[in-house]
Short mmCIF file of C-alpha atoms in Angstrom, two decimals:
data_model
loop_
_atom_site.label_atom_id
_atom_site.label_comp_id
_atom_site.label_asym_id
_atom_site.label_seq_id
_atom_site.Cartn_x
_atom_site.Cartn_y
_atom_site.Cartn_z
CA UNK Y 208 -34.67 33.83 44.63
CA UNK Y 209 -33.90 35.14 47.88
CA UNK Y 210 -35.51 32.73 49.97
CA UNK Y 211 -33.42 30.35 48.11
CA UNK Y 212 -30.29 32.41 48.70
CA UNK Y 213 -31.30 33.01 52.35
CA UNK Y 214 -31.73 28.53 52.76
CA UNK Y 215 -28.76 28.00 51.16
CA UNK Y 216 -26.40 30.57 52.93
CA UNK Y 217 -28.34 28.71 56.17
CA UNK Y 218 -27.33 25.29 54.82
CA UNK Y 219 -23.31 26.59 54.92
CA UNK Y 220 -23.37 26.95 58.65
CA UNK Y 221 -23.86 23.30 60.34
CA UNK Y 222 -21.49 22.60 56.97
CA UNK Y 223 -18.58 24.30 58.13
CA UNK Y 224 -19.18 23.76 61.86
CA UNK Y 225 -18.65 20.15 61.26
CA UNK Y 226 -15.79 20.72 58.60
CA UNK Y 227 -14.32 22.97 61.25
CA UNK Y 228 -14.57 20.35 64.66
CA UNK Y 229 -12.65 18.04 61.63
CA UNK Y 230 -10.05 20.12 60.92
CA UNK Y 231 -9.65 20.63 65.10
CA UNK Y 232 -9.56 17.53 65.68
CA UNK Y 233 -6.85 16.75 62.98
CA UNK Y 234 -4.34 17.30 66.09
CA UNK Y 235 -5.68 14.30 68.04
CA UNK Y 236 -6.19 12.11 65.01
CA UNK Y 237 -2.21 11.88 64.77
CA UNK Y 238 -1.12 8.48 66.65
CA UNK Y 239 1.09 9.38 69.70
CA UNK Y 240 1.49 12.43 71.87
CA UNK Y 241 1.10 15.30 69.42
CA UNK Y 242 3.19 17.69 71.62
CA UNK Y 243 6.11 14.66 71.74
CA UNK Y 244 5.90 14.54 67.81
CA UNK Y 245 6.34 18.42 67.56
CA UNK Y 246 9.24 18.63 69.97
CA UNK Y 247 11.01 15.80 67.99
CA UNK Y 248 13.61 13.08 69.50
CA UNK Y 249 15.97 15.18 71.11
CA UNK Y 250 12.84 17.21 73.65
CA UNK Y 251 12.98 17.15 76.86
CA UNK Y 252 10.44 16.55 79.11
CA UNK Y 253 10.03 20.04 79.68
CA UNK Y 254 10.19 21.35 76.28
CA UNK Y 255 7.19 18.98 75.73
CA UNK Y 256 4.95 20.09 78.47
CA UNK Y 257 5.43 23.68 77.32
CA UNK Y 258 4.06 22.45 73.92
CA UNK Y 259 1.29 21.03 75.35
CA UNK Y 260 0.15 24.02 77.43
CA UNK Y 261 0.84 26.28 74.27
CA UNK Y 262 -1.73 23.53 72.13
CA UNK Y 263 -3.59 24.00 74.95
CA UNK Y 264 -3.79 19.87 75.16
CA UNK Y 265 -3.53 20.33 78.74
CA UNK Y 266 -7.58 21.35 78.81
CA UNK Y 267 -10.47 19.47 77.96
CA UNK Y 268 -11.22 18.45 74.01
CA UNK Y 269 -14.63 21.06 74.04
CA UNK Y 270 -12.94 23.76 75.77
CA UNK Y 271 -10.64 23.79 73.39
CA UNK Y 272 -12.61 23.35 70.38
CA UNK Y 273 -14.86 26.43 71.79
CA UNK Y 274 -11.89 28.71 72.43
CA UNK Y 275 -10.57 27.80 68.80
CA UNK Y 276 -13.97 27.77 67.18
CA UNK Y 277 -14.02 31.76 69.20
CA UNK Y 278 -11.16 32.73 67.48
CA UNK Y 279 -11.27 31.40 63.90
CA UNK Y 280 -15.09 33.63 63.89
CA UNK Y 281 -12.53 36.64 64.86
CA UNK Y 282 -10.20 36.13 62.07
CA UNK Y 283 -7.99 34.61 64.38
CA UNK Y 284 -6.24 30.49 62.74
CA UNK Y 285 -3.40 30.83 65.22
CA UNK Y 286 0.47 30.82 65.26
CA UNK Y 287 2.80 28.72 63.90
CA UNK Y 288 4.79 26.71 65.97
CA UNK Y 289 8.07 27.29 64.32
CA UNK Y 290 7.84 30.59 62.88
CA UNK Y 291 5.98 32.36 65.35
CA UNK Y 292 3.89 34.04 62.73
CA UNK Y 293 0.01 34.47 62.71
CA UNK Y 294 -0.93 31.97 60.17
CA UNK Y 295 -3.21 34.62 58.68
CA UNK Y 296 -0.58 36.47 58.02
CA UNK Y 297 1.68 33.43 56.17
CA UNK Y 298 -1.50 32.65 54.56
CA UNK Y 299 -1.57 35.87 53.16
CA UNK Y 300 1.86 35.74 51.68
CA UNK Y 301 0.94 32.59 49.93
CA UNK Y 302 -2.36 33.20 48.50
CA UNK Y 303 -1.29 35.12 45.51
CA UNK Y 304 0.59 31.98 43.40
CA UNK Y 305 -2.48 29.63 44.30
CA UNK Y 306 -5.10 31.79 43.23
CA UNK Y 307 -3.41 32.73 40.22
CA UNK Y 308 -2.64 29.20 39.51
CA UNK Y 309 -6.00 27.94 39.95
CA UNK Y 310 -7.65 30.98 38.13
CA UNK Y 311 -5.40 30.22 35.02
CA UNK Y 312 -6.40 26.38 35.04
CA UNK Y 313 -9.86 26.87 35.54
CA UNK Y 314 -10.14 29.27 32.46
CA UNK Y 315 -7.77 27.31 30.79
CA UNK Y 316 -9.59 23.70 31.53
CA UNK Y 317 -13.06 25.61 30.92
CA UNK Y 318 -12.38 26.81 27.07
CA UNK Y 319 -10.52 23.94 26.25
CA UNK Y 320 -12.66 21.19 27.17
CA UNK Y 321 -16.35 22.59 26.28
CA UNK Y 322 -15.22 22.84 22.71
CA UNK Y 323 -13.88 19.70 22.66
CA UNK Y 324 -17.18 17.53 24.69
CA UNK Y 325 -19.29 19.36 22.06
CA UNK Y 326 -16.87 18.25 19.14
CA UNK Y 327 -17.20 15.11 20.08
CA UNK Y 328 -20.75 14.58 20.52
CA UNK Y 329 -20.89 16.13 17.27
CA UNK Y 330 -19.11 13.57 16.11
CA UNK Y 331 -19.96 10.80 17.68
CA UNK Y 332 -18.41 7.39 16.84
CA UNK Y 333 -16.32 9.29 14.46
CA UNK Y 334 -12.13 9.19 14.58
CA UNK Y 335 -12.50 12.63 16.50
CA UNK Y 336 -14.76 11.37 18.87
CA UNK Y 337 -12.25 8.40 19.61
CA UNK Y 338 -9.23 10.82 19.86
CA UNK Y 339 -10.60 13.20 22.34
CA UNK Y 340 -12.08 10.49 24.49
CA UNK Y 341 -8.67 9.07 24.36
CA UNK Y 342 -6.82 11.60 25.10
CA UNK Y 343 -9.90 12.18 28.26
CA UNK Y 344 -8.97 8.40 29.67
CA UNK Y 345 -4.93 9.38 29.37
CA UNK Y 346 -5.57 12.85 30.86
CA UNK Y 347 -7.23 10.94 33.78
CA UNK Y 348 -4.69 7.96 33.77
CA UNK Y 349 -1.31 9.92 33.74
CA UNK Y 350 0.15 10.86 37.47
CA UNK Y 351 0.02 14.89 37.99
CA UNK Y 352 3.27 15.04 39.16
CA UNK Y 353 4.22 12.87 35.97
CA UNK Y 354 2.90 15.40 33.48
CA UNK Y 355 4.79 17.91 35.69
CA UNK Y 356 8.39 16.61 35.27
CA UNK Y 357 7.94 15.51 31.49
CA UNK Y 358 6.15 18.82 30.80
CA UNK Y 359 9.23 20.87 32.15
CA UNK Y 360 12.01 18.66 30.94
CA UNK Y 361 10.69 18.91 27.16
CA UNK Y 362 9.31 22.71 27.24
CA UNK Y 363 11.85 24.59 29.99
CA UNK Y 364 15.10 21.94 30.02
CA UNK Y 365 15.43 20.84 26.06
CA UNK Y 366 13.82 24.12 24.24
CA UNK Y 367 13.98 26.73 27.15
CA UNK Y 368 10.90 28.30 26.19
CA UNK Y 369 9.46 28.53 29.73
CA UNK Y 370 10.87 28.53 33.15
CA UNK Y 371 11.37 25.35 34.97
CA UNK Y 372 10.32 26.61 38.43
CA UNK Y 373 9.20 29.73 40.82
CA UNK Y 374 6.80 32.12 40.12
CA UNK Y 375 6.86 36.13 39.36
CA UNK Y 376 4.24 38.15 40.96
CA UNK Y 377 1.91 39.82 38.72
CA UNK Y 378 3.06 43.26 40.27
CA UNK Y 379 6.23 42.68 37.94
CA UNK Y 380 4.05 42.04 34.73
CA UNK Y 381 1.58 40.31 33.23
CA UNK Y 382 4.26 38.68 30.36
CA UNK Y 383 6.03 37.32 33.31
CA UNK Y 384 3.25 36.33 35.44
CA UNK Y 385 1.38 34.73 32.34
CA UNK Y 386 4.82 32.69 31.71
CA UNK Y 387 5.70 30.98 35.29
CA UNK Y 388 2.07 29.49 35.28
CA UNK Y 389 1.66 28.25 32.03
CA UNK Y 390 3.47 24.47 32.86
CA UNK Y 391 2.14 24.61 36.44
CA UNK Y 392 -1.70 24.95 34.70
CA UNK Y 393 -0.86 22.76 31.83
CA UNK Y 394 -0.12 20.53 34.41
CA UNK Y 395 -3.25 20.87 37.11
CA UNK Y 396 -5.46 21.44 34.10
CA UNK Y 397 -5.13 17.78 31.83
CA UNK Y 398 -7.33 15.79 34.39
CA UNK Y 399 -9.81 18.94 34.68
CA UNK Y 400 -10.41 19.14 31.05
CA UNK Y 401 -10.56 15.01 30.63
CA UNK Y 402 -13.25 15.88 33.71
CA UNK Y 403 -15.28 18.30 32.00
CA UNK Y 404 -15.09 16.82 28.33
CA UNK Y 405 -16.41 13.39 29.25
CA UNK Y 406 -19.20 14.96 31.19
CA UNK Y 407 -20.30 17.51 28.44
CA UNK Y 408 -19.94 14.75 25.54
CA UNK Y 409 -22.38 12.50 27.55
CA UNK Y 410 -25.05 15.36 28.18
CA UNK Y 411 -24.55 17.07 24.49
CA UNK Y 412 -25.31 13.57 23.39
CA UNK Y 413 -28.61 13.29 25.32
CA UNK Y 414 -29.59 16.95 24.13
CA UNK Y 415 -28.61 16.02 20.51
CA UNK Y 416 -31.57 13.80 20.25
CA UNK Y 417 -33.67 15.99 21.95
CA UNK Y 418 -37.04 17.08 19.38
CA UNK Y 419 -35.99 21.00 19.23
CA UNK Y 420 -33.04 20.45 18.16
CA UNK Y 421 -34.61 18.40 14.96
CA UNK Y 422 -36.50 21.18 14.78
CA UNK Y 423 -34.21 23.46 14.92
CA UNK Y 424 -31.88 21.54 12.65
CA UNK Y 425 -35.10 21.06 10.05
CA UNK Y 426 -35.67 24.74 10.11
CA UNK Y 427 -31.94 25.25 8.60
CA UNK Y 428 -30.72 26.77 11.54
CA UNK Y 429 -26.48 26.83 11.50
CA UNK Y 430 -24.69 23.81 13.29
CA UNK Y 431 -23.06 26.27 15.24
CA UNK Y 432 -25.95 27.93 16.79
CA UNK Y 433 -27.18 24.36 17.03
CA UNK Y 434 -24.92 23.38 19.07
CA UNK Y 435 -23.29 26.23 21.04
CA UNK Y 436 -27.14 28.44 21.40
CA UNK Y 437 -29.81 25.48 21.45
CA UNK Y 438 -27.84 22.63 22.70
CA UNK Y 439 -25.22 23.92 24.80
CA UNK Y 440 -27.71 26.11 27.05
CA UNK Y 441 -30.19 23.57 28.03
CA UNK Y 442 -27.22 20.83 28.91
CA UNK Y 443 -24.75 24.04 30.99
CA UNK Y 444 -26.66 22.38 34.16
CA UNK Y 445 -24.48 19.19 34.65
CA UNK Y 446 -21.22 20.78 32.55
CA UNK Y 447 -21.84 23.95 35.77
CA UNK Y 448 -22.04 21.11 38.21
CA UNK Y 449 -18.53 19.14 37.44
CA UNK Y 450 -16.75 22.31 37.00
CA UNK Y 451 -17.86 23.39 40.60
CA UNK Y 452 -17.11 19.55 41.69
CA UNK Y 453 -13.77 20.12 39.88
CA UNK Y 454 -12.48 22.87 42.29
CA UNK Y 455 -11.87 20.06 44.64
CA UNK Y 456 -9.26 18.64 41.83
CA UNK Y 457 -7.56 22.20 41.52
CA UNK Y 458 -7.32 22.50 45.42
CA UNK Y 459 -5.72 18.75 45.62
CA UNK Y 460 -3.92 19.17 42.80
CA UNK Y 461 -1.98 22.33 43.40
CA UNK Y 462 -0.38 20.72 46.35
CA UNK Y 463 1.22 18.42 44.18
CA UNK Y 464 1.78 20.98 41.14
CA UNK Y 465 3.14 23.72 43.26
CA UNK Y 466 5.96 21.07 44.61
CA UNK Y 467 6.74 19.88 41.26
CA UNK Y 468 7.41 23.87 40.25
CA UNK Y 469 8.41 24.60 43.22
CA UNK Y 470 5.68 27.26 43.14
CA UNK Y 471 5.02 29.48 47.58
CA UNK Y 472 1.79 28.77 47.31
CA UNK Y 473 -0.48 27.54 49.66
CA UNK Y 474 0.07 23.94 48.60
CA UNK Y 475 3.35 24.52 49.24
CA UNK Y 476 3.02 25.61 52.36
CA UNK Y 477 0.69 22.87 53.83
CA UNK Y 478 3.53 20.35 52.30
CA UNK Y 479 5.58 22.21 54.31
CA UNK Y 480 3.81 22.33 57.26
CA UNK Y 481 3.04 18.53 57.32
CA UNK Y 482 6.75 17.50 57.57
CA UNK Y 483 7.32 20.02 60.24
CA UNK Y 484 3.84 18.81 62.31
CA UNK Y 485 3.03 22.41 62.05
CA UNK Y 486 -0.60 22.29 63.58
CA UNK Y 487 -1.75 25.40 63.46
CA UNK Y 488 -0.70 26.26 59.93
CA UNK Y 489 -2.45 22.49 58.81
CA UNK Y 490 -5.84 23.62 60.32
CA UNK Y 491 -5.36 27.24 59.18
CA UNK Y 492 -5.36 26.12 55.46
CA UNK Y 493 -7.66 23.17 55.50
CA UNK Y 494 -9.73 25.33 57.23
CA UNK Y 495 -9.50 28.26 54.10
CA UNK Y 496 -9.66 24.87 51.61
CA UNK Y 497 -13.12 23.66 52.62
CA UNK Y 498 -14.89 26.73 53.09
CA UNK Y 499 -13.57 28.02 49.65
CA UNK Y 500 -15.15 24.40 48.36
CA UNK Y 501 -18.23 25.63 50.07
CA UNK Y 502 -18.42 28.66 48.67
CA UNK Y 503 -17.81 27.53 45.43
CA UNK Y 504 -20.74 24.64 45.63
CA UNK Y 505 -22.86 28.03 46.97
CA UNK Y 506 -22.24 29.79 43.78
CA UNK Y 507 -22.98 27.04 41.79
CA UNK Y 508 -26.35 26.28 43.02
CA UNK Y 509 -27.07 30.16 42.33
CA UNK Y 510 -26.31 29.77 39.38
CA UNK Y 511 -28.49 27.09 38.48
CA UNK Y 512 -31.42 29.35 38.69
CA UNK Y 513 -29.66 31.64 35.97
CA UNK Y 514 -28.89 28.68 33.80
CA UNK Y 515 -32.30 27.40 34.26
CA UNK Y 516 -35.13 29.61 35.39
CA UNK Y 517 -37.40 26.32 35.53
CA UNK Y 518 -35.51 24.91 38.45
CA UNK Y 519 -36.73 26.03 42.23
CA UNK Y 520 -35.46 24.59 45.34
#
């Protein structure tokens, strides 16, 4: 196990080395002068050079990348442009509403959709089988930002049982907290749990046919311990692996959600930063998005050797 752990941790660094000369070079990818495009219409030429030398685009591409590269292992993603803030510290302020968001919909996605993939294999062919794979091709068909706007008209605008938009810190309770997220998750979490469900109906069905389970169902063993204790266990592998794949969804998705529910998260703040050609703060949180994907796909592939003791890498 921990020559595994010790490979894998290995396998993260060329990984975010070349996720992090992307996300520098997201700057130069822009068509144009990027320092014109900051300064706007109205710069003068002036104005511009000083926002070149402050990008530094007035050095070579390498230099740059090394003295950024230096920096980001110190903690250091920069300042923004137009607030003058360390994006660390706006980063900071944002974190709370997209990690509670994401937290909510994972759980959320997680115990709806396992329950419902092993329903269905269950019944297989069956009118319950047809309604959740349904409602699995609509989940994935429907626009996010669709199921955002019909999701608060019905549930915040016509029965006001939920707020609309914003979102209350958990520091002023747990009700409150708990409330603002529930149409923002709803939301994020439809094409997670169509995600999940198809995946763990199509490996429950393999399993199903599987001898032990015969055996097991021969020996008058309860369906539920059929399914949930024999079955379940031996196909968590793939279900583990499209939930970890799935983070990618949440971290695209709450850009979108938290815009539709107006939500200062970090989605938010990258939308933000994109019309304003904030550079810094772009990098700063693309930066935070991959490696948290990394981390993620780390703590999956740990995990596969609790799931399954048989597999060694």
């Amino acid at each position: 196990m921990f020559g595994f752990l010790v490979k894998r941790v290995l396998a993260v660094i060329p990984v975010m080395a070349v996720v992090g000369l992307f996300v520098f070079s997201l700057l130069f990818l822009a068509p144009g002068d990027p320092a014109a495009l900051i300064a706007g219409d109205q710069a003068s030429p002036a104005d511009i050079e000083r926002i070149r030398a402050s990008l530094g685009l007035d050095r070579p591409f390498l230099v740059r990348f090394g003295e950024w590269a230096w920096r980001i292992l110190h903690g250091d993603l920069g300042t923004s442009i137009f607030t003058n803030l360390p994006v660390t510290t706006m980063i900071g302020q944002r974190v709370q509403p997209t990690v509670s968001l994401m937290l909510v919909t994972l759980v959320f996605a997680v115990l709806v959709a396992v329950p419902l993939g092993v329903l269905a294999a269950w019944k297989a062919g069956r009118l319950v089988d047809r309604l959740v794979m349904g409602g699995a091709v609509l989940g994935f068909s429907v626009p996010v930002f669709v199921v955002g706007y019909l999701l608060a008209y019905v549930f915040a605008l016509e029965l006001g049982w939920l707020p609309a938009q914003g979102y209350t810190p958990i520091e002023q309770g747990i009700g409150p907290w708990f409330a603002s997220l529930i149409l923002p998750a709803l939301t994020l979490g439809l094409v997670y749990i169509a995600l999940i469900a198809r995946v763990t109906r199509a490996t429950m069905l393999d399993v199903l046919q599987q001898d032990y389970v015969r055996t097991a169902r021969a020996k008058g063993v309860a369906q539920g311990q059929v399914l949930f204790v024999h079955a379940l266990k031996n196909a968590a592998v793939p279900i583990v692996t499209v939930i970890g794949i799935g983070i990618a969804l949440l971290i695209g998705g709450a850009v979108v959600t938290e815009t539709v529910f107006a939500i200062p998260g970090l989605g938010r703040l990258t939308v933000d930063a994109i019309l304003r050609r904030d550079y810094p703060v772009i990098q700063g949180v693309v930066l935070l998005f991959s490696f948290t994907y990394v981390l993620v796909n780390l703590a999956i592939d740990v995990l596969y050797t609790l799931i399954d003791p048989r597999i060694r890498y």
